[in-house]
């Protein structure tokens, strides 16, 4: 068998394929479909300090090769997660990365320290949610503020800290550099792109929240570009995501400089997408005589020089 | 015990256009046929590349358990359903399901009123068959704008007494299905109303149920992505509790007690 293992910020993954936050819930719904321990890691739905009802419907609107969503971080809050959800997730035997979203720096640090418990392998700091008014992208689009959040989170936890960035900025490299200098151990690229649709039948905005985040194959070139630029500018490992549906899509990210990938919206079309990608990556390594697949990380730009 | 989630690749047995724009699609799907209850749905992958990207929810219209078959009744409306309408005998279609919470029934008097507006009759034929097998007495109200939208009358007649109504009067009566429902609930004591159709009709059913005290179950539609409860994309507003709470149409629904949800326009 081919060894697809990789280490991200001290987290040992048996393969580089995770499931992206918000597209896989807390794993429960898919646990009867396949053995979740096949995944590299499971990233939870975004957690906030207090429970949140989320945005009014409609929350989903399909677009060409993708979708807009405006869920608005509906989640039961960190305490409920810790007492009622996490214990059952342990049986999945998969590294669990908790995605956290605060509305102030103080909330981020409280979330980080409460989630520093056995059973949680790492934190993904979501400073890039486009669907809430405060915090989220409002903090994450300004390099100085983003760095402040990250510095505080790194102090509040002993877990590896992955910072998830928004593509809705002019200079993603500046943002990536700022949070890496602030202590981020790894970066997730990218969260959804801010978008909107109008329903021509009702003549109203299609989403209850008016604007939403675009994901799916439509955003893949934007994500690949972000990984390409950022991986050449920082030294921390990058988790690439945005429209990955096949192993070729995953390879595109890896060749552009990602050390791991996350599969999100593809699950809506094929709930077995992540597992199939893992199997296909193994096959790819066999067929191409790749013994250590890590040698191809960033090969698209390394080969240039 | 909940059925394990599975993506079934099902061969098409037969597909017929039963009225302009409306299709009846039969598939070989033994596991779905065995596990499904009335009101549940499947998510169908449409198109080959990413057009459309998301799967389409369709109610289970009929099951033939011994033969391992199911059928779907749908209106070809856009990219997804038009793609589906192009499938023929032997083609494989990917179905995730059965999904969601279906209708519940445990009457003593066994008198039920089914309300299907337009293609909303889709989940009701399966329900009518199950209730009839339990010796329920059924009246089935079917309404649509025109005669072309009045579907499957003969099939329903096997299970109960059917009354139809159209907006343009091209069948026995002219008017709205809600006016029929109002009459029915005045004349008889029903144990339950089971309804599916456009939101405006379901709002009317909620109102009549409240006023007459006859419990109603309504099958809702919402845009879906995952269909299994993971993405929180398909919610409607719930009524229980002090704080605002959204319910997942794909998980807590699609069938809700009429009093359980608030329907906005
Ligand atoms: C649980 C559930 C069960 C359903 N069962 C049936 C059924 O048995 N038969 C049937 O004909 N239809 C059913 N529908 C509606 C069906 O899913 C939509 O008509 C279908 O998704 C349209 O897809 P499309 O690509 O053809 O159209 P699109 O091009 O996506 O849209 C065409 C029209 O359909 C509407 N539409 C799109 N998606 C949905 C949706 N999820 N729910 C409601 N309207 C939508 C749009 O507003 C638009 O007016 C069901 C919906 C749900 C949520
Ligand atoms: C319905 C939905 C909900 C999401 N929820 C979250 C979330 O809670 N936290 C987060 O960091 N990202 C969230 N995302 C973003 C995804 O994790 C991912 O970054 C993005 O969708 C791009 O990947 P994809 O194209 O493979 O989906 C969500 C995406 C979708 C489609
Ligand atoms: S469609 Fe994803 S939760 Fe219902």
XYZ file of C-alpha atoms and ligand atoms in Angstrom:
658
model
C 0.000 0.000 0.000
C 1.101 3.520 -0.792
C 1.858 5.757 2.162
C -0.148 8.943 1.763
C 0.533 10.192 5.286
C 1.467 13.773 5.947
C 2.091 15.944 8.980
C 0.398 19.332 9.181
C 1.514 21.537 12.033
C 2.320 18.495 14.126
C -0.944 16.740 13.251
C -0.322 13.308 11.761
C -2.776 12.576 8.970
C -2.956 9.141 7.380
C -3.707 10.861 4.088
C -3.962 14.474 2.931
C -7.738 14.538 2.362
C -9.997 16.212 4.923
C -13.635 17.223 4.791
C -14.279 20.976 4.803
C -16.048 22.777 7.621
C -19.806 23.186 7.298
C -20.264 20.658 4.529
C -20.024 17.548 6.689
C -21.725 18.643 9.920
C -20.175 16.772 12.836
C -19.815 13.583 10.829
C -22.862 11.829 12.274
C -24.984 12.051 9.128
C -22.351 10.322 7.004
C -21.109 7.743 9.532
C -23.392 5.023 8.138
C -22.307 5.729 4.553
C -18.614 4.964 4.962
C -15.985 4.394 7.621
C -14.993 7.937 8.588
C -11.601 6.738 9.802
C -10.624 6.605 6.127
C -10.473 10.406 6.103
C -7.317 12.373 6.782
C -9.271 14.541 9.211
C -12.773 15.791 9.901
C -13.237 19.537 10.289
C -16.373 20.399 12.272
C -19.076 22.904 11.450
C -18.057 26.363 12.742
C -18.480 26.602 16.518
C -19.307 29.766 18.399
C -19.272 30.545 22.104
C -23.059 30.742 22.289
C -25.638 28.759 20.314
C -26.713 30.478 17.086
C -29.975 29.932 15.186
C -28.371 30.975 11.888
C -29.793 33.046 9.048
C -33.380 33.019 7.769
C -34.063 30.823 4.717
C -33.524 30.463 1.839
C -29.925 29.647 2.692
C -28.908 27.812 -0.487
C -28.969 28.996 -4.076
C -27.451 27.014 -6.890
C -25.155 28.794 -9.350
C -23.224 27.565 -12.397
C -20.961 24.734 -11.153
C -21.454 25.710 -7.539
C -23.697 27.256 -4.948
C -24.188 30.236 -2.732
C -24.808 29.545 0.946
C -25.793 31.805 3.788
C -26.184 29.442 6.714
C -24.869 32.061 9.130
C -22.976 29.752 11.478
C -25.970 27.877 12.860
C -24.506 25.709 15.620
C -25.390 24.536 19.130
C -22.527 26.408 20.823
C -19.241 25.134 22.189
C -20.581 23.794 25.516
C -23.193 21.607 23.865
C -20.599 20.452 21.370
C -18.225 19.411 24.151
C -20.807 17.630 26.285
C -23.168 16.121 23.693
C -21.425 15.843 20.333
C -17.700 15.317 20.818
C -17.987 12.161 22.961
C -19.881 10.360 20.179
C -17.420 11.606 17.547
C -14.575 9.754 19.225
C -15.904 6.468 17.868
C -15.205 7.733 14.333
C -11.481 7.304 15.023
C -10.554 10.214 12.825
C -8.554 13.325 13.810
C -11.064 16.047 14.678
C -10.282 19.633 13.874
C -12.623 22.120 15.541
C -13.545 25.106 13.386
C -14.084 28.173 15.583
C -15.701 31.522 14.876
C -15.794 34.447 17.279
C -17.234 37.915 17.130
C -14.494 39.460 19.273
C -10.903 38.482 20.037
C -12.023 37.529 23.539
C -14.533 35.030 22.088
C -11.859 33.434 19.916
C -9.555 32.913 22.904
C -12.351 31.506 25.058
C -13.292 29.075 22.295
C -9.681 28.055 21.843
C -9.067 27.362 25.503
C -12.353 25.475 26.006
C -11.659 23.279 23.006
C -8.181 22.390 24.164
C -9.316 18.984 25.377
C -8.491 15.355 24.582
C -10.303 14.325 21.407
C -9.619 17.570 19.574
C -6.550 17.362 17.362
C -6.340 20.927 16.156
C -8.167 24.202 15.738
C -9.161 25.838 12.493
C -9.684 29.519 13.175
C -12.392 30.813 10.889
C -11.692 34.496 10.390
C -13.293 34.350 6.994
C -17.028 33.690 7.284
C -18.839 36.001 4.856
C -22.283 35.286 6.337
C -22.192 37.054 9.689
C -22.128 40.772 10.367
C -19.444 41.113 13.030
C -16.280 39.044 13.505
C -15.665 36.499 10.763
C -14.566 38.182 7.595
C -14.741 41.635 9.213
C -11.795 40.656 11.405
C -10.142 38.395 8.899
C -9.828 40.794 5.986
C -7.570 43.276 7.793
C -4.045 41.870 8.282
C -3.423 43.698 11.598
C -6.698 42.541 13.156
C -6.278 39.020 11.817
C -2.811 38.850 13.342
C -4.177 40.002 16.702
C -6.773 37.224 16.709
C -4.199 34.601 15.784
C -1.679 35.741 18.363
C -4.330 35.570 21.086
C -5.556 32.130 19.978
C -2.055 30.658 19.845
C -1.521 31.854 23.443
C -4.816 30.365 24.590
C -4.223 26.811 23.366
C -1.575 24.133 23.154
C -3.215 22.708 20.017
C -1.956 23.290 16.486
C -3.599 26.415 15.072
C -4.737 26.433 11.460
C -5.986 29.796 10.221
C -8.645 29.850 7.543
C -8.399 32.842 5.247
C -10.906 34.658 3.113
C -10.276 35.169 -0.605
C -12.296 38.394 -0.431
C -9.221 40.619 -0.160
C -6.970 42.352 -2.635
C -3.746 40.927 -1.234
C -4.077 37.465 0.285
C -0.289 37.167 0.606
C -0.177 40.151 2.983
C -2.886 38.528 5.095
C -1.142 35.145 5.065
C 2.183 36.715 6.026
C 0.622 38.643 8.895
C -1.094 35.632 10.476
C 1.940 33.411 9.985
C 4.132 35.944 11.745
C 1.508 36.003 14.505
C 2.102 32.311 15.065
C -0.278 30.371 12.790
C 0.998 26.805 12.357
C -0.875 26.200 9.126
C -3.253 27.985 6.747
C -6.531 26.864 5.179
C -7.205 28.420 1.783
C -9.958 29.341 0.913
C -13.273 30.124 2.527
C -16.177 31.068 0.248
C -16.260 34.080 -2.070
C -18.789 36.773 -1.262
C -21.591 36.662 -3.800
C -25.262 37.286 -4.441
C -28.127 36.195 -6.686
C -31.516 37.670 -7.519
C -34.544 35.415 -8.002
C -36.115 36.647 -11.237
C -39.471 35.080 -10.323
C -39.874 36.839 -6.995
C -37.726 39.813 -8.105
C -36.054 39.660 -4.701
C -32.615 38.605 -3.489
C -32.473 34.809 -3.665
C -31.004 34.338 -0.179
C -32.619 35.299 3.113
C -29.354 36.945 4.125
C -29.182 38.723 0.713
C -25.473 37.936 0.237
C -23.828 34.533 0.579
C -20.618 32.610 0.065
C -19.826 30.985 -3.259
C -18.282 27.504 -3.290
C -17.910 24.536 -5.608
C -15.987 23.992 -8.871
C -16.748 27.566 -9.945
C -14.287 28.940 -7.345
C -11.490 26.449 -7.918
C -9.248 28.681 -10.048
C -9.450 31.409 -7.407
C -8.437 28.921 -4.722
C -5.599 27.426 -6.754
C -4.253 30.918 -7.380
C -4.378 31.691 -3.629
C -2.485 28.486 -2.789
C 0.100 29.178 -5.504
C 0.770 32.705 -4.252
C 0.699 32.010 -0.519
C 2.718 28.779 -0.558
C 5.612 30.640 -2.130
C 5.477 33.402 0.472
C 5.145 31.540 3.794
C 6.810 28.519 5.384
C 3.808 26.883 7.051
C 1.899 24.011 5.421
C -1.238 24.883 3.494
C -4.553 23.068 3.340
C -6.089 23.784 -0.057
C -9.829 23.800 -0.712
C -12.360 25.270 -3.090
C -14.258 23.172 -5.612
C -12.297 19.948 -5.250
C -14.411 17.134 -6.746
C -11.864 14.672 -8.166
C -8.320 13.486 -7.491
C -7.119 15.628 -10.383
C -8.584 18.663 -8.670
C -6.802 17.665 -5.449
C -3.534 17.192 -7.349
C -3.893 20.646 -8.844
C -3.859 22.098 -5.314
C -0.988 19.899 -4.172
C 1.115 20.788 -7.204
C 0.309 24.466 -6.579
C 1.721 24.153 -3.069
C -0.861 22.614 -0.721
C 0.304 19.908 1.705
C -3.252 18.689 2.237
C -6.687 19.371 0.807
C -10.262 19.582 2.020
C -13.332 18.433 0.128
C -16.486 20.476 0.718
C -19.365 21.135 -1.661
C -18.469 18.063 -3.741
C -20.182 15.988 -1.029
C -23.502 17.441 -2.052
C -23.130 15.858 -5.464
C -21.300 12.745 -4.349
C -21.205 12.038 -0.614
C -18.367 9.574 -1.262
C -16.223 12.225 -2.987
C -13.508 12.419 -0.305
C -13.095 8.631 -0.052
C -12.936 8.277 -3.826
C -10.280 10.996 -4.011
C -8.148 9.171 -1.436
C -8.368 5.929 -3.425
C -7.576 7.723 -6.672
C -4.560 9.484 -5.151
C -3.153 6.121 -4.105
C -3.704 4.865 -7.636
C -2.027 7.961 -9.060
C 1.063 7.388 -6.930
C 1.250 3.742 -7.985
C 0.812 4.536 -11.666
C 3.387 7.307 -11.606
C 5.932 5.471 -9.490
C 5.753 8.094 -6.759
C 7.138 6.609 -3.549
C 6.920 9.700 -1.386
C 4.003 11.713 -2.649
C 5.192 14.732 -0.624
C 7.810 15.334 -3.303
C 5.103 16.726 -5.579
C 3.924 19.398 -3.130
C 4.455 22.718 -4.882
C 6.068 21.015 -7.869
C 4.310 23.456 -10.188
C 6.411 26.346 -8.901
C 9.409 24.439 -7.608
C 9.891 23.052 -11.092
C 10.004 26.572 -12.458
C 13.113 27.629 -10.617
C -33.336 1.719 13.622
C -32.401 4.098 10.893
C -31.493 2.755 7.474
C -27.780 3.222 6.607
C -27.206 6.027 4.118
C -26.470 4.771 0.642
C -26.038 6.071 -2.883
C -27.970 3.641 -5.082
C -27.279 3.333 -8.784
C -30.656 2.341 -10.100
C -31.592 1.220 -13.614
C -34.582 2.913 -15.212
C -37.370 0.434 -15.906
C -39.683 2.748 -17.675
C -40.443 6.418 -18.105
C -43.673 7.905 -19.478
C -44.986 11.415 -19.876
C -48.418 11.065 -18.263
C -49.554 14.618 -18.989
C -47.766 17.466 -20.800
C -44.628 18.192 -18.739
C -45.286 15.513 -16.080
C -43.312 12.291 -15.923
C -43.710 8.957 -14.198
C -40.351 7.253 -13.772
C -39.978 3.662 -12.532
C -36.672 2.362 -11.264
C -35.256 -0.845 -9.901
C -34.341 0.073 -6.322
C -34.940 -2.901 -4.017
C -33.317 -1.437 -0.913
C -35.195 1.853 -1.199
C -38.439 -0.008 -1.886
C -37.932 -2.097 1.225
C -36.948 0.707 3.585
C -39.036 3.690 2.478
C -42.074 5.049 4.279
C -44.599 7.431 2.671
C -43.428 11.053 2.653
C -39.748 10.222 2.335
C -37.730 11.400 -0.634
C -34.606 10.654 -2.637
C -31.876 13.006 -3.868
C -31.092 12.436 -7.521
C -27.857 13.326 -9.220
C -28.736 15.051 -12.472
C -26.462 15.845 -15.382
C -23.036 14.506 -16.108
C -20.612 17.312 -15.291
C -21.554 20.069 -12.871
C -24.711 21.256 -14.583
C -26.693 21.263 -12.431
C -24.294 20.905 -9.523
C -26.717 19.954 -6.765
C -28.875 16.860 -6.566
C -32.634 17.236 -6.894
C -35.086 16.084 -4.220
C -38.086 14.053 -5.391
C -40.681 12.297 -3.247
C -41.148 8.571 -3.439
C -44.393 8.184 -5.355
C -44.962 4.433 -5.168
C -43.113 1.346 -4.017
C -43.518 -2.229 -5.106
C -41.651 -4.056 -2.380
C -41.960 -7.592 -3.760
C -40.672 -6.443 -7.147
C -38.009 -4.136 -5.729
C -39.300 -1.148 -7.657
C -40.071 2.464 -6.904
C -41.588 5.211 -8.985
C -41.254 8.985 -8.980
C -43.736 11.517 -10.293
C -42.328 14.867 -11.275
C -42.795 17.980 -13.291
C -40.008 18.884 -15.722
C -39.268 22.447 -14.637
C -35.601 23.264 -15.126
C -32.177 21.837 -15.875
C -32.316 18.957 -13.409
C -35.772 17.572 -14.032
C -35.422 18.070 -17.788
C -32.225 16.018 -17.716
C -34.082 13.329 -15.773
C -36.909 13.357 -18.313
C -34.334 12.380 -20.928
C -33.435 9.097 -19.186
C -34.750 5.905 -20.680
C -34.947 2.185 -20.025
C -31.674 0.757 -18.736
C -30.021 4.106 -17.924
C -28.534 4.258 -14.441
C -29.625 7.030 -12.097
C -27.909 7.808 -8.790
C -30.357 8.039 -5.878
C -29.455 8.905 -2.303
C -32.086 7.721 0.128
C -34.660 7.078 1.380
C -34.289 10.383 3.228
C -36.215 12.432 5.772
C -39.120 11.876 8.090
C -42.338 10.709 6.464
C -46.020 10.777 7.412
C -47.189 9.179 10.638
C -50.590 7.593 11.080
C -52.203 5.763 13.966
C -55.888 6.557 13.807
C -58.579 4.703 15.688
C -61.401 5.708 13.359
C -59.143 5.456 10.337
C -60.643 8.351 8.420
C -58.156 10.421 6.461
C -58.292 13.344 4.105
C -55.515 13.645 1.534
C -54.846 17.014 -0.072
C -52.634 17.120 -3.147
C -52.141 20.305 -5.109
C -50.550 19.844 -8.513
C -47.501 17.609 -8.452
C -47.952 17.622 -4.657
C -49.885 14.387 -5.170
C -46.476 12.710 -5.608
C -45.919 11.508 -2.016
C -49.645 10.936 -1.425
C -50.128 7.889 -3.655
C -47.625 5.891 -1.594
C -49.396 7.119 1.544
C -52.858 6.287 0.184
C -51.737 2.745 -0.609
C -50.359 2.187 2.893
C -53.427 3.664 4.590
C -55.816 1.672 2.402
C -53.951 -1.496 3.307
C -54.615 -0.601 6.943
C -58.285 -0.229 6.041
C -58.471 3.523 6.282
C -61.381 5.287 4.624
C -59.933 8.006 2.464
C -61.154 11.038 0.617
C -58.522 12.379 -1.737
C -58.708 15.977 -2.902
C -56.698 16.804 -5.998
C -56.423 20.333 -7.296
C -54.529 22.136 -10.019
C -54.752 25.186 -12.198
C -55.821 23.207 -15.262
C -56.830 19.680 -16.147
C -53.293 18.861 -17.336
C -52.095 19.267 -13.743
C -54.635 16.811 -12.273
C -52.523 13.690 -12.009
C -52.979 9.999 -11.256
C -56.707 10.104 -10.528
C -57.335 6.469 -11.539
C -54.534 5.233 -9.305
C -55.881 7.152 -6.330
C -59.384 5.810 -6.977
C -58.137 2.358 -5.993
C -57.611 3.637 -2.463
C -60.415 6.075 -1.787
C -62.939 8.548 -3.036
C -61.344 11.175 -5.281
C -62.585 14.742 -5.768
C -60.868 17.045 -8.228
C -60.984 20.794 -8.696
C -59.313 23.133 -11.178
C -58.762 26.846 -11.333
C -60.207 27.011 -14.848
C -63.058 24.571 -14.233
C -61.827 22.039 -16.772
C -62.679 19.135 -14.412
C -65.732 18.463 -12.272
C -65.424 21.634 -10.182
C -63.948 25.108 -10.505
C -62.177 26.729 -7.597
C -59.284 26.180 -5.239
C -58.384 23.054 -3.381
C -58.694 24.991 -0.128
C -62.375 25.644 -0.772
C -62.857 21.889 -1.249
C -60.960 21.222 1.957
C -63.107 23.705 3.850
C -66.276 21.936 2.707
C -64.930 18.521 3.606
C -63.882 19.532 7.074
C -67.305 21.063 7.719
C -69.177 17.916 6.737
C -67.152 15.171 8.370
C -64.984 14.528 11.403
C -61.588 13.597 10.087
C -58.784 12.092 12.079
C -56.066 13.547 9.964
C -55.285 15.728 6.972
C -52.233 14.862 4.881
C -51.186 17.584 2.471
C -48.539 18.379 -0.102
C -48.372 21.240 -2.569
C -47.289 24.838 -2.979
C -46.612 26.905 0.123
C -49.798 28.966 -0.251
C -51.906 25.790 -0.128
C -50.005 24.467 2.889
C -50.558 27.765 4.694
C -54.265 27.376 4.017
C -54.141 23.816 5.363
C -52.435 25.076 8.525
C -55.219 27.615 9.006
C -58.044 25.128 8.424
C -56.378 22.622 10.730
C -56.113 25.258 13.459
C -59.722 26.351 13.047
C -61.266 22.887 12.854
C -58.938 21.126 15.261
C -58.261 18.355 12.750
C -54.553 17.531 12.987
C -52.715 18.015 9.705
C -49.362 16.887 8.396
C -47.780 18.897 5.614
C -44.882 18.035 3.332
C -42.587 21.020 2.765
C -40.141 21.930 0.035
C -36.949 23.871 0.478
C -33.747 24.181 -1.523
C -31.402 21.402 -0.525
C -27.704 20.689 -0.805
C -26.697 17.637 1.270
C -30.202 16.262 1.901
C -29.040 14.414 5.008
C -28.904 17.101 7.691
C -25.230 18.019 7.502
C -25.127 21.407 5.754
C -28.038 23.211 7.480
C -29.052 24.645 4.149
C -32.712 23.602 3.930
C -34.285 25.007 7.078
C -37.705 26.364 7.955
C -38.726 28.151 11.111
C -39.960 25.988 13.984
C -42.559 26.988 16.580
C -41.352 25.055 19.633
C -39.490 26.701 22.498
C -38.795 30.268 23.505
C -35.904 30.968 21.164
C -35.850 31.040 17.370
C -35.110 27.566 16.118
C -34.729 26.368 12.561
C -35.677 22.842 11.545
C -34.040 20.968 8.692
C -36.600 20.101 6.035
C -34.439 17.163 4.934
C -34.112 15.704 8.423
C -36.840 16.839 10.813
C -39.079 16.998 7.695
C -40.064 17.055 4.909
C -43.302 16.078 6.659
C -44.157 18.272 9.638
C -47.150 18.582 11.906
C -48.944 21.700 10.699
C -48.392 23.423 14.042
C -44.690 22.651 14.138
C -43.534 25.181 11.548
C -44.060 28.796 10.554
C -44.437 29.252 6.813
C -43.279 32.610 5.522
C -44.170 33.835 2.044
C -38.528 16.992 -0.167
C -38.911 17.420 -1.560
C -39.657 16.579 -2.359
C -40.019 16.952 -3.663
N -40.748 16.084 -4.395
C -41.090 16.410 -5.659
C -41.831 15.483 -6.473
O -42.145 14.366 -6.041
N -42.149 15.857 -7.735
C -41.781 17.088 -8.240
O -42.105 17.379 -9.395
N -41.077 17.970 -7.500
C -40.705 17.661 -6.225
N -39.967 18.559 -5.494
C -39.518 19.805 -6.121
C -38.313 19.498 -7.008
O -37.227 19.150 -6.199
C -37.928 20.705 -7.888
O -38.953 20.963 -8.786
C -36.665 20.429 -8.648
O -35.578 20.425 -7.778
C -36.438 21.449 -9.727
O -35.172 21.186 -10.311
P -34.838 21.662 -11.788
O -33.377 21.577 -11.967
O -35.656 20.954 -12.764
O -35.321 23.155 -11.771
P -34.489 24.469 -11.483
O -33.925 24.937 -12.780
O -33.577 24.304 -10.349
O -35.692 25.389 -11.036
C -36.929 25.387 -11.736
C -38.009 25.784 -10.755
O -38.077 24.836 -9.667
C -37.996 25.494 -8.418
N -37.165 24.684 -7.490
C -35.849 24.395 -7.617
N -35.416 23.634 -6.595
C -36.475 23.422 -5.790
C -36.670 22.709 -4.576
N -35.699 22.060 -3.940
N -37.910 22.691 -4.053
C -38.912 23.337 -4.674
N -38.790 24.021 -5.818
C -37.595 24.075 -6.372
C -37.338 26.811 -8.716
O -37.771 27.826 -7.832
C -37.760 27.130 -10.129
O -38.982 27.833 -10.161
C -39.603 18.209 -4.185
C -38.852 19.072 -3.382
C -38.493 18.695 -2.098
C -37.681 19.619 -1.246
C -23.070 25.039 3.302
C -21.671 25.463 3.658
C -21.368 25.770 4.993
C -20.083 26.187 5.350
N -19.798 26.443 6.671
C -18.543 26.818 7.032
C -18.209 27.043 8.411
O -19.047 26.887 9.317
N -16.937 27.416 8.710
C -15.974 27.568 7.746
O -14.838 27.893 8.063
N -16.256 27.332 6.436
C -17.508 26.970 6.060
N -17.779 26.722 4.722
C -16.725 26.885 3.715
C -16.088 25.543 3.330
O -15.479 24.933 4.454
C -15.044 25.723 2.216
O -14.022 26.583 2.669
C -15.627 26.314 0.949
O -16.926 25.831 0.739
C -14.785 26.021 -0.294
O -14.662 24.643 -0.531
P -15.647 23.791 -1.527
O -15.762 24.559 -2.790
O -15.006 22.468 -1.652
O -16.958 23.731 -0.801
C -19.073 26.318 4.346
C -19.390 25.993 3.023
C -20.658 25.572 2.658
C -20.950 25.246 1.220
S -30.002 19.899 2.735
Fe -28.292 19.902 4.033
S -29.247 20.016 5.989
Fe -30.926 19.733 4.656
